[in-house]
CSV table of N, CA and C in Angstrom, one decimal:
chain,number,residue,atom,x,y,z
A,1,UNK,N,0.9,-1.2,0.0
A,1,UNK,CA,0.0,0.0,0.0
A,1,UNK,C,0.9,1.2,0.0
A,2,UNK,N,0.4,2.6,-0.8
A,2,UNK,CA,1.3,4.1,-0.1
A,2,UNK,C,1.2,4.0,0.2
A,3,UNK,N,0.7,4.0,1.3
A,3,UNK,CA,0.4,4.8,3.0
A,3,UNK,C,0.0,3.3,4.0
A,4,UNK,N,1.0,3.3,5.2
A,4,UNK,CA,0.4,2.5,6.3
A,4,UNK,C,-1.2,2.3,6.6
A,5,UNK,N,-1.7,3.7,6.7
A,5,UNK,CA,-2.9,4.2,7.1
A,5,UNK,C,-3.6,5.1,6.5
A,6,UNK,N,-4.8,5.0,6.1
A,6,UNK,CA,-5.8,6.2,5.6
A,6,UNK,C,-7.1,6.6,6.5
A,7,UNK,N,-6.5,7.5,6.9
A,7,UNK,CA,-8.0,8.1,7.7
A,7,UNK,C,-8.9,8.9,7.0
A,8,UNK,N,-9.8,8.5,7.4
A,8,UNK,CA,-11.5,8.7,7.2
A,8,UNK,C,-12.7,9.7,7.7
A,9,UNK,N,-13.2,10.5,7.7
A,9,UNK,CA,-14.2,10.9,8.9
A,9,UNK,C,-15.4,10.0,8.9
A,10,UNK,N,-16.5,9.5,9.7
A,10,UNK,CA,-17.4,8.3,9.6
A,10,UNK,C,-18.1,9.2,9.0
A,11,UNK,N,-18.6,8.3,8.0
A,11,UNK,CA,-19.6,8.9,6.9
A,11,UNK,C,-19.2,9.3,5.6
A,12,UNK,N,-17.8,9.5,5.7
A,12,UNK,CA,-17.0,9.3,4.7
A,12,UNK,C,-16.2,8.2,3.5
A,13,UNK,N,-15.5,8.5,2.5
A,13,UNK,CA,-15.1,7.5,1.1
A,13,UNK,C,-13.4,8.3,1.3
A,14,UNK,N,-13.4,6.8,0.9
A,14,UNK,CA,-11.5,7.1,1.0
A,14,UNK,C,-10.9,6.2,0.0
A,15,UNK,N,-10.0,6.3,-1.0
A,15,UNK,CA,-10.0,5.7,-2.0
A,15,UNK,C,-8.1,5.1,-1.6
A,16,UNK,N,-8.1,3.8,-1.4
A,16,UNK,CA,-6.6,3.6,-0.8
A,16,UNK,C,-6.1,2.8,-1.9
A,17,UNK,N,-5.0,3.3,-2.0
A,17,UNK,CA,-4.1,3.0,-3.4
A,17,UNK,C,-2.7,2.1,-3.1
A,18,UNK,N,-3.0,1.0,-3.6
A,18,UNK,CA,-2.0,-0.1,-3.9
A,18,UNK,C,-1.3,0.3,-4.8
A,19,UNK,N,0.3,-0.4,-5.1
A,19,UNK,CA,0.9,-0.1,-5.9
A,19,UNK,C,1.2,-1.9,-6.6
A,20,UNK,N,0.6,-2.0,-7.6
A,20,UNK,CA,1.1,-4.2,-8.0
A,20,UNK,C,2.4,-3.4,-8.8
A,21,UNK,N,3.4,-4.5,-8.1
A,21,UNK,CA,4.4,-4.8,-9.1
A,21,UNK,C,4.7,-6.2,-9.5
A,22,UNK,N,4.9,-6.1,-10.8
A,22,UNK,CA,4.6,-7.4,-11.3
A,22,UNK,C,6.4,-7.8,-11.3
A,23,UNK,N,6.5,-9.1,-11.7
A,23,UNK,CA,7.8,-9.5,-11.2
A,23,UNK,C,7.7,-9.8,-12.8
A,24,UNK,N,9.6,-10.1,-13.1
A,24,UNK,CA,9.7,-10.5,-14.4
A,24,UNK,C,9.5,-11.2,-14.6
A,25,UNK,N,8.9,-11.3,-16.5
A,25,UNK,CA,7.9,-12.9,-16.3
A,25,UNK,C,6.9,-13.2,-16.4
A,26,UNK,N,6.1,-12.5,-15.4
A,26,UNK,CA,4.7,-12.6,-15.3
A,26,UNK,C,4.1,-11.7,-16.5
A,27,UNK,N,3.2,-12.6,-17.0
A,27,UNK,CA,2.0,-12.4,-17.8
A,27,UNK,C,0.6,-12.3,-17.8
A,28,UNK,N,0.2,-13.0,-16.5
A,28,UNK,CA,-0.9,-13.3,-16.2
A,28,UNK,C,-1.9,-11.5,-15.7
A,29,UNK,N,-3.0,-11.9,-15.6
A,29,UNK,CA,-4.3,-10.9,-15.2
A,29,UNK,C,-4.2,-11.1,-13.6
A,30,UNK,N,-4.2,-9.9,-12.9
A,30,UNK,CA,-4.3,-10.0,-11.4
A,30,UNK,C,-5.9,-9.4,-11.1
A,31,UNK,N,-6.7,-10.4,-10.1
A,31,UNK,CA,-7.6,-9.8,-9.9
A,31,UNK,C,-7.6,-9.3,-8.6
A,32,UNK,N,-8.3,-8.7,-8.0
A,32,UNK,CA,-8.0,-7.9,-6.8
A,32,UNK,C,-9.7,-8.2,-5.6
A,33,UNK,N,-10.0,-8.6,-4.7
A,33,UNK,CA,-10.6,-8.5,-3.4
A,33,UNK,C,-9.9,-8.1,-2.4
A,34,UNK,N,-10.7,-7.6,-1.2
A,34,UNK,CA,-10.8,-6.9,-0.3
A,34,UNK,C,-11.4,-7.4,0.8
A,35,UNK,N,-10.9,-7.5,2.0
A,35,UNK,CA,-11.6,-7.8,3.2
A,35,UNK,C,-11.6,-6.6,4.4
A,36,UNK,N,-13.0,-6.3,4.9
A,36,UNK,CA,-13.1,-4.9,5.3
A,36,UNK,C,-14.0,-5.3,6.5
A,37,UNK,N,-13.1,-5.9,7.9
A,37,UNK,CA,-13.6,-5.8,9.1
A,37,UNK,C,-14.4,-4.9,9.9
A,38,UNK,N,-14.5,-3.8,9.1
A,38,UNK,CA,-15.1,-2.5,9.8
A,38,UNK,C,-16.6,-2.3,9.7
A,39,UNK,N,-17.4,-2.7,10.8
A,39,UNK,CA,-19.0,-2.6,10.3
A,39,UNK,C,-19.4,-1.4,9.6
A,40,UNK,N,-20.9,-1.5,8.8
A,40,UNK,CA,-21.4,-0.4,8.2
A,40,UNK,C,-20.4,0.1,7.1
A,41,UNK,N,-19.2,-0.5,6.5
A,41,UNK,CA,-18.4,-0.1,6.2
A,41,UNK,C,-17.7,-1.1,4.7
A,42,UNK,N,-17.7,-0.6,3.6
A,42,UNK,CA,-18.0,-1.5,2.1
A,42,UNK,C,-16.4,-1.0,1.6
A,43,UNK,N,-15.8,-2.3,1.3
A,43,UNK,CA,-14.7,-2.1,0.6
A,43,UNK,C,-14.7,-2.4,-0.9
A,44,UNK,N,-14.5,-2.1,-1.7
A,44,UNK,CA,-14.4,-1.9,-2.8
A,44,UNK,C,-13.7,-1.9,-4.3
A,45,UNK,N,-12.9,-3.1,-4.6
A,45,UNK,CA,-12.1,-3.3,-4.9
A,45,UNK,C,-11.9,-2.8,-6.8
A,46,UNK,N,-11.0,-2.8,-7.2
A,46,UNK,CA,-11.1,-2.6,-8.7
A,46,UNK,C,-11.8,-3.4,-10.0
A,47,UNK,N,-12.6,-3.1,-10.3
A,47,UNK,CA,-13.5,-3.9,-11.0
A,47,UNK,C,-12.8,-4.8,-12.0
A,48,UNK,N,-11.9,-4.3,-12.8
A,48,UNK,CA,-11.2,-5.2,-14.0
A,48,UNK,C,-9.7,-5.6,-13.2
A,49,UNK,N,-9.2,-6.6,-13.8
A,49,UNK,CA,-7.5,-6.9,-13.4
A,49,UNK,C,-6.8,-6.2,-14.0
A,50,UNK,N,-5.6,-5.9,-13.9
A,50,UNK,CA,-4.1,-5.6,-14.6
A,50,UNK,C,-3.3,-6.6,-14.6
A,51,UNK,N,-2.7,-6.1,-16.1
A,51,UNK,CA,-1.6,-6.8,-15.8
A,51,UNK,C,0.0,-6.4,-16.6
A,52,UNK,N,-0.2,-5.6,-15.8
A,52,UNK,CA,0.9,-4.3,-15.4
A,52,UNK,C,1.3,-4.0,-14.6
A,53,UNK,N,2.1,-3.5,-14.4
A,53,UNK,CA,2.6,-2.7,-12.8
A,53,UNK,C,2.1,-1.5,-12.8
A,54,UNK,N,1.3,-1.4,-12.0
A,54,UNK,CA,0.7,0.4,-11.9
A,54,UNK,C,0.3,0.1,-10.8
A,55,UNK,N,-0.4,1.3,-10.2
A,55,UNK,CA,-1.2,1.9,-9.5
A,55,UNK,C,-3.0,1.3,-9.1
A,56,UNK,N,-3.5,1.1,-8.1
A,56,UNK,CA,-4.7,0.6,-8.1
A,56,UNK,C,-5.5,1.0,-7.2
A,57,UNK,N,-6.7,1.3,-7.0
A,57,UNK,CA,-7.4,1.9,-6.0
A,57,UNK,C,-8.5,1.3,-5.0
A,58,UNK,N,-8.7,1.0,-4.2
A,58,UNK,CA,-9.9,0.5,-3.5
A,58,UNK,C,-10.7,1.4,-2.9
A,59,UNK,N,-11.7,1.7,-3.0
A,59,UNK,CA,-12.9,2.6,-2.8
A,59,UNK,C,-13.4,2.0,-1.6
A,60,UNK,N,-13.0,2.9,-0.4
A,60,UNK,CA,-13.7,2.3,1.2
A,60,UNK,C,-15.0,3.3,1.1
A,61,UNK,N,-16.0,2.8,1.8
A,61,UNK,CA,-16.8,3.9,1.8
A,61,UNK,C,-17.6,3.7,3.4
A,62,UNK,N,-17.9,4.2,4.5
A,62,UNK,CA,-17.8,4.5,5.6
A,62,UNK,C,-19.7,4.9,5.7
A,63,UNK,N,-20.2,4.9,6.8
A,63,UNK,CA,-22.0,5.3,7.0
A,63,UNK,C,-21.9,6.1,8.4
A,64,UNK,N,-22.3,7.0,8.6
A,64,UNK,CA,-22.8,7.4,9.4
A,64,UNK,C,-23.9,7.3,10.6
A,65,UNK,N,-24.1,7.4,11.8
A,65,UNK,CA,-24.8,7.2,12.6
A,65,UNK,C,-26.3,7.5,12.2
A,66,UNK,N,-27.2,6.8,12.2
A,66,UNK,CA,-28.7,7.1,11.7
A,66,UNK,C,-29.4,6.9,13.3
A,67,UNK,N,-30.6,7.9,13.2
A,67,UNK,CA,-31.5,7.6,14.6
A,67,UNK,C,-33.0,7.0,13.9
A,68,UNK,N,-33.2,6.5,14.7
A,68,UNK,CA,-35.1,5.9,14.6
A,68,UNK,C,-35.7,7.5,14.4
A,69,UNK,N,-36.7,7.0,13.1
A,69,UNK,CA,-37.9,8.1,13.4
A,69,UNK,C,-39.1,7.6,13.6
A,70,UNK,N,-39.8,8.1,14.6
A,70,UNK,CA,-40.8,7.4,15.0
A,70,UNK,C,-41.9,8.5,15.8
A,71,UNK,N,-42.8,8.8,14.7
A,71,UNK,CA,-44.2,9.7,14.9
A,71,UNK,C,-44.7,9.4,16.2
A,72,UNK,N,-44.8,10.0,16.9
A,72,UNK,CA,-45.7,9.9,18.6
A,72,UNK,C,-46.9,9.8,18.0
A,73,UNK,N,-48.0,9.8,17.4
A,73,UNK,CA,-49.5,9.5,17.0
A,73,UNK,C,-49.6,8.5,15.9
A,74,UNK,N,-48.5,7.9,16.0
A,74,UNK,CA,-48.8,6.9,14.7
A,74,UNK,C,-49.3,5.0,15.8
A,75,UNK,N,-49.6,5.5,16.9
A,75,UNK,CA,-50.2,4.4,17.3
A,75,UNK,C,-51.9,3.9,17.0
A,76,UNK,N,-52.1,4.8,16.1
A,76,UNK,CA,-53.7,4.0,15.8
A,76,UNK,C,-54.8,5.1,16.7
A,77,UNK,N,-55.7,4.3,16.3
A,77,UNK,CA,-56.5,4.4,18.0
A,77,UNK,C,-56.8,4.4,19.1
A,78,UNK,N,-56.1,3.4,19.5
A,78,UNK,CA,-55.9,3.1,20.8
A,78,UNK,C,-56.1,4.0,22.1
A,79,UNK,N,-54.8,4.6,22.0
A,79,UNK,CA,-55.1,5.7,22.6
A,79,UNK,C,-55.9,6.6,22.7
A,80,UNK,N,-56.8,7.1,22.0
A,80,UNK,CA,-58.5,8.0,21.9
A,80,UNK,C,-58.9,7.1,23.0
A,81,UNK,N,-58.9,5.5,22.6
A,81,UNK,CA,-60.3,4.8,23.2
A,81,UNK,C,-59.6,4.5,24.4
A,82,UNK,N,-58.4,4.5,25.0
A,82,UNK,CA,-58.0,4.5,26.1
A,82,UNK,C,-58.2,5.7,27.2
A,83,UNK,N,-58.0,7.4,26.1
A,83,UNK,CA,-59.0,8.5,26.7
A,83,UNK,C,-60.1,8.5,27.4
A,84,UNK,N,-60.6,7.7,26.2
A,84,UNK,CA,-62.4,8.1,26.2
A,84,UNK,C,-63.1,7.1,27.3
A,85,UNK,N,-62.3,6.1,27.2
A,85,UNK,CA,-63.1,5.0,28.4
A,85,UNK,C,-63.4,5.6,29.4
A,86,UNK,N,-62.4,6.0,30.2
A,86,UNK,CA,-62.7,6.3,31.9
A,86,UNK,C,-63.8,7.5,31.7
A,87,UNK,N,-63.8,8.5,30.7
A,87,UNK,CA,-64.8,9.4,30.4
A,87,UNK,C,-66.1,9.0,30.3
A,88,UNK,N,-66.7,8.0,29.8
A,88,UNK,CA,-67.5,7.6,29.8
A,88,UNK,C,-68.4,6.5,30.8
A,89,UNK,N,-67.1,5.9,31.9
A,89,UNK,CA,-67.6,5.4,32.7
A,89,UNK,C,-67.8,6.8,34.0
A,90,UNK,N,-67.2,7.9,33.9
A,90,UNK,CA,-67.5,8.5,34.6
A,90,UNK,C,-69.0,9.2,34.6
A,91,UNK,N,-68.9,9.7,33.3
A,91,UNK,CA,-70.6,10.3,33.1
A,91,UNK,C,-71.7,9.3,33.4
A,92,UNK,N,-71.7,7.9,33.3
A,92,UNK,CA,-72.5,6.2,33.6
A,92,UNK,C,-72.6,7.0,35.0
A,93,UNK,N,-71.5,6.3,35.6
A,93,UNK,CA,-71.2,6.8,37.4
A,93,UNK,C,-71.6,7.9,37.8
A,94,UNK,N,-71.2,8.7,37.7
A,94,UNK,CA,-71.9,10.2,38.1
A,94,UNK,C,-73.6,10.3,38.0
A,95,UNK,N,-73.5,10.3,37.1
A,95,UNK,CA,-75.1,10.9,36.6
A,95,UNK,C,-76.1,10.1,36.8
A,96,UNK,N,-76.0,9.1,37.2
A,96,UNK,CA,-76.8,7.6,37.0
A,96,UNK,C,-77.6,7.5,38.0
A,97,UNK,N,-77.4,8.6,39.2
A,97,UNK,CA,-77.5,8.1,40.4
A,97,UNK,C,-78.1,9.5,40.7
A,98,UNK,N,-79.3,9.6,41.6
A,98,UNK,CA,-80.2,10.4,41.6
A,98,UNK,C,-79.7,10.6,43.3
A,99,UNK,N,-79.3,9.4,44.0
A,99,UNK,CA,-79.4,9.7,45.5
A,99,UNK,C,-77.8,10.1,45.9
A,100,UNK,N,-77.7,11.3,46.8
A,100,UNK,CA,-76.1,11.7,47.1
A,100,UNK,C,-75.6,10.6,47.9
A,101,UNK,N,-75.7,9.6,48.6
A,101,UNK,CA,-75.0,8.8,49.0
A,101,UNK,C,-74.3,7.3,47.6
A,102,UNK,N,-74.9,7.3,46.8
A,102,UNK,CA,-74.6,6.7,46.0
A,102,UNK,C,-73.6,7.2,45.3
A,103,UNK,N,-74.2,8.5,44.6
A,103,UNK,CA,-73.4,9.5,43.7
A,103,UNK,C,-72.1,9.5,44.3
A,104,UNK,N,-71.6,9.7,45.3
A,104,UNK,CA,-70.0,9.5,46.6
A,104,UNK,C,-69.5,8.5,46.3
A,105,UNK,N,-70.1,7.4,45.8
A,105,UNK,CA,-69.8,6.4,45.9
A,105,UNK,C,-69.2,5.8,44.5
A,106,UNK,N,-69.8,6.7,43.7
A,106,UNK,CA,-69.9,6.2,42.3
A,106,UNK,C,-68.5,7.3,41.6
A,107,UNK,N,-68.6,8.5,42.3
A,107,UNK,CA,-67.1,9.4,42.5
A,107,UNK,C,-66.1,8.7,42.8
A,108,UNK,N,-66.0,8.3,43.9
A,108,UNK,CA,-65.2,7.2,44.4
A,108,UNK,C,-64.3,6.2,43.2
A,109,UNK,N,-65.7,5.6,42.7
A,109,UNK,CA,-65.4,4.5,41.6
A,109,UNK,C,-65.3,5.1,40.1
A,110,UNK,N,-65.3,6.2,40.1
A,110,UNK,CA,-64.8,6.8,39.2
A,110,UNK,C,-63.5,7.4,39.2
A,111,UNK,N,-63.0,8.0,40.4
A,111,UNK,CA,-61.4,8.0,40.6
A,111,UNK,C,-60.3,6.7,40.6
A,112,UNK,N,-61.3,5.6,41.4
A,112,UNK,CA,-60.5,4.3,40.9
A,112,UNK,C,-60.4,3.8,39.2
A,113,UNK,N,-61.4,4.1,38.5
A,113,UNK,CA,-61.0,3.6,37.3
A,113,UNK,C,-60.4,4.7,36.4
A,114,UNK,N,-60.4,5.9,36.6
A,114,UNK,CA,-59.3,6.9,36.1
A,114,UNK,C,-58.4,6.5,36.7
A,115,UNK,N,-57.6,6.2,37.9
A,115,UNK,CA,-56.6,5.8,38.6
A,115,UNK,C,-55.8,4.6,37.5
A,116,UNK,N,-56.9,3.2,37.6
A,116,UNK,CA,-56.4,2.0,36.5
A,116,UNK,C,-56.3,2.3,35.0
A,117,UNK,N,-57.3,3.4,34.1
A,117,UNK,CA,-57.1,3.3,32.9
A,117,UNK,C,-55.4,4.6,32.9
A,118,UNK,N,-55.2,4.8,33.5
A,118,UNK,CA,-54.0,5.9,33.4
A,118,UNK,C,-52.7,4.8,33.1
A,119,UNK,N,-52.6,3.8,34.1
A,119,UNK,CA,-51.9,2.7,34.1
A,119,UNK,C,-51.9,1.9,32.5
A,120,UNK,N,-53.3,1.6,32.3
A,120,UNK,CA,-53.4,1.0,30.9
A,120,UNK,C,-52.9,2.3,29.8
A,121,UNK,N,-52.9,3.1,30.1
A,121,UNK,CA,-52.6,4.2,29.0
A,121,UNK,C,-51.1,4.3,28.9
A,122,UNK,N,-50.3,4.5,29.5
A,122,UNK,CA,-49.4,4.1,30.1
A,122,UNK,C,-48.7,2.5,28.9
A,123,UNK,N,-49.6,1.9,29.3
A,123,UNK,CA,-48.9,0.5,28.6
A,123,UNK,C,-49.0,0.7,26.8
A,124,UNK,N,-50.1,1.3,26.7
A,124,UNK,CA,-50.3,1.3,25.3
A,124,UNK,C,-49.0,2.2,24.2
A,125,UNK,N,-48.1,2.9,25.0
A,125,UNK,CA,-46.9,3.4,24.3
A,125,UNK,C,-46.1,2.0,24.2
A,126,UNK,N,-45.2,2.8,23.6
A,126,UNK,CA,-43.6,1.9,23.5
A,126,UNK,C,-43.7,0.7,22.0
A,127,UNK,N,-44.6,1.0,21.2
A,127,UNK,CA,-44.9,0.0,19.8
A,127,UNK,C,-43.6,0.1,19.2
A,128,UNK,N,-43.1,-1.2,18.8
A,128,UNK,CA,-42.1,-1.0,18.1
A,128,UNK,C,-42.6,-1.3,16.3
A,129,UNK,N,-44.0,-1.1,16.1
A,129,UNK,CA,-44.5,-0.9,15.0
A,129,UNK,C,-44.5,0.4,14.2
A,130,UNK,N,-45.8,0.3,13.3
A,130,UNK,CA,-45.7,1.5,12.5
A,130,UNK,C,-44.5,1.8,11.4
A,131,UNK,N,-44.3,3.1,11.0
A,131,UNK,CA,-43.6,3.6,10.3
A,131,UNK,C,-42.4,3.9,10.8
A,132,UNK,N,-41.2,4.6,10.3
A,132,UNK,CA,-40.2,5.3,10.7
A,132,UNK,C,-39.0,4.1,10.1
A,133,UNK,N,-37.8,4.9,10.0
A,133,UNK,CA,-37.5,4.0,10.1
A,133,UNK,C,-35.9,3.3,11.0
A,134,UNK,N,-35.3,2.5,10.6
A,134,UNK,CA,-34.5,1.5,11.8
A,134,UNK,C,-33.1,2.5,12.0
A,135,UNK,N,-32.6,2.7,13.7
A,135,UNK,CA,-31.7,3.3,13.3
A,135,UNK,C,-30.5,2.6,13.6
A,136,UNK,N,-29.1,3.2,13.3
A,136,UNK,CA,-28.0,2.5,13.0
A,136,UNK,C,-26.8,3.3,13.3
A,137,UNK,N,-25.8,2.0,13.5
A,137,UNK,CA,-24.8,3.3,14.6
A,137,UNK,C,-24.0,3.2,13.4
A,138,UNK,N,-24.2,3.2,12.3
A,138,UNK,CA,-23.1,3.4,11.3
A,138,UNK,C,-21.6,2.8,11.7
A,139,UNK,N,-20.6,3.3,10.7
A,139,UNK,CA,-19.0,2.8,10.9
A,139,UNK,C,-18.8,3.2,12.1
A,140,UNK,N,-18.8,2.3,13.5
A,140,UNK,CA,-17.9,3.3,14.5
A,140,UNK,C,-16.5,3.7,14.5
A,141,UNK,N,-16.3,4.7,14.7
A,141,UNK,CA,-14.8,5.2,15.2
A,141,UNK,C,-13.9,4.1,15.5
A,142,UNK,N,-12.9,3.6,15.0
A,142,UNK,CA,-11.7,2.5,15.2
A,142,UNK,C,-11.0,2.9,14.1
A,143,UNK,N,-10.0,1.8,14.9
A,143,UNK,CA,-8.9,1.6,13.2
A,143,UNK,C,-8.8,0.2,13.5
A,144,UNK,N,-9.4,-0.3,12.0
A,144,UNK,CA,-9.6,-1.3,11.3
A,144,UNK,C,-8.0,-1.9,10.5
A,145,UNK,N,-8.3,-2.9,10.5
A,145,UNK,CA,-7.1,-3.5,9.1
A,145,UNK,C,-7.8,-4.6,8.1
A,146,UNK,N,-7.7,-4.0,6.7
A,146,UNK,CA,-8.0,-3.9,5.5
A,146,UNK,C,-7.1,-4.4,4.8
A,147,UNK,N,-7.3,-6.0,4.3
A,147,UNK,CA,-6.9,-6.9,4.2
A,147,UNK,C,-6.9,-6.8,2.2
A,148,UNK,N,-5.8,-6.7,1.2
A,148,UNK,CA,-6.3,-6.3,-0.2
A,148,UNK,C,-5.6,-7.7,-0.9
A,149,UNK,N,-6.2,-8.3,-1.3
A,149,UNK,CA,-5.5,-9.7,-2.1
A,149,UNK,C,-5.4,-9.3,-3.4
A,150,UNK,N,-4.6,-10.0,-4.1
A,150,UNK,CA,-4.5,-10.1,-5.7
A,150,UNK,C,-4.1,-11.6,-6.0
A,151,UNK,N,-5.1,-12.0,-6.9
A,151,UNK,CA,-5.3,-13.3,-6.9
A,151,UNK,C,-4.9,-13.3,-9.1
A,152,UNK,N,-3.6,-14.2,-9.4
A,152,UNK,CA,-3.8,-15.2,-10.5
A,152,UNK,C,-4.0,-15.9,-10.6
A,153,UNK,N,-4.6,-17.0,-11.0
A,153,UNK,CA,-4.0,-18.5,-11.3
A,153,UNK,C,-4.4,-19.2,-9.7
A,154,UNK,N,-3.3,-19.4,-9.5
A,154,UNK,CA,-3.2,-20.4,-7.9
A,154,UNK,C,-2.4,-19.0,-7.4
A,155,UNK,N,-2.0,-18.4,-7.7
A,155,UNK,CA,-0.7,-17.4,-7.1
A,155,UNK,C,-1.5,-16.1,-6.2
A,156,UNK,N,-1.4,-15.7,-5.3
A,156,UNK,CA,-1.9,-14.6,-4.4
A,156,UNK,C,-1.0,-14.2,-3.9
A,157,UNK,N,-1.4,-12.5,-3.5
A,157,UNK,CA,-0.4,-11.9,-2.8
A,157,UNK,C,-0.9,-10.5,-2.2
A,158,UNK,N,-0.8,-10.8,-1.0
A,158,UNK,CA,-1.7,-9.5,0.0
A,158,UNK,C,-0.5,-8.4,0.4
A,159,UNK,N,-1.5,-7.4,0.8
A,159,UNK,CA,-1.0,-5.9,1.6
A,159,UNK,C,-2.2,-5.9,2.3
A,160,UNK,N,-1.5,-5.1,3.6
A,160,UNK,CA,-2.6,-5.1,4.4
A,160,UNK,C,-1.9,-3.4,5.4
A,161,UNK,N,-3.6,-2.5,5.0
A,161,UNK,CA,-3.2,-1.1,5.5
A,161,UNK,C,-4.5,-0.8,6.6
A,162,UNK,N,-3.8,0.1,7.4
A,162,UNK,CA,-5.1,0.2,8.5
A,162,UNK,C,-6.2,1.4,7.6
A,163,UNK,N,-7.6,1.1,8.1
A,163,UNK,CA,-8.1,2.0,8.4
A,163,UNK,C,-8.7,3.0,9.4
A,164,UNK,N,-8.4,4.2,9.3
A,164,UNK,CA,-8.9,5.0,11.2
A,164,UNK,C,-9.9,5.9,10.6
A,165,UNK,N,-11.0,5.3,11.3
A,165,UNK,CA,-12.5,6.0,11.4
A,165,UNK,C,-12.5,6.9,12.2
A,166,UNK,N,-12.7,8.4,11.9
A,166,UNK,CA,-12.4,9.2,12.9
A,166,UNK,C,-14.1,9.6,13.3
């Protein structure tokens, strides 16, 4: 490889350049792969072989950190009808009852079931459904080593340069 090392910023393409030198003699087509330990993170190797001594490039290309998006009202209905419940056992409860010792009583049982549907309301968050979408911690920050083969025949022959994800 030029260089030991090629640094990156995450989210970034870095194009790392091998030098083949061919030995005397050789005739053959070198093809070239790449092994690229670094997650979120695609190495790239030269599409056609040489077969020459020159210069060659591998195309790293690096992802960025993504977050979940996820709409707070994309739960449906649920939630309305988890509103509306205790609302409607309250107006049953309250109103239903002509005598004030009952009506107390029916207050009462209408603070307890506001008390439990709050709890149920409560549970109905946290959907890992719906829309939005998945997030991802992209290339993390390291330095990697980036393993570049060149394969003839039966004959191979590696370089291996770091990469630092900054």
């Amino acid at each position: 490889a030029d260089a030991s090392s090629f640094q990156v910023a995450q989210g970034s393409n870095v194009d790392a350049t091998v030098t083949v030198t061919l030995t005397s003699g050789f005739t053959g087509t070198v093809n070239f792969s790449c092994t690229d330990p670094a997650p979120a993170s695609i190495c790239t190797p030269p599409t056609a072989g040489v077969n020459s001594s020159q210069d060659v490039s591998f195309h790293i290309t690096t992802t960025l950190p993504t977050a979940k998006l996820d709409r707070p009202f994309d739960r449906g209905s649920r939630i309305l009808y988890a509103a509306l419940l205790p609302g409607l056992f309250g107006i049953v409860l309250v109103f239903g009852s002509r005598k004030r010792s009952t009506a107390a009583m029916r207050v009462i049982g209408l603070i307890a079931v506001l008390g439990v549907s709050s709890l149920w309301m409560a549970s109905c968050g946290g959907s890992s459904g719906g829309g939005g979408t998945t997030g991802t911690t992209g290339t993390p920050k390291n330095t990697y080593n980036i393993t570049v083969t060149g394969t003839s025949g039966s004959a191979t022959s590696t370089a291996t340069f770091q990469l630092i994800v900054q």
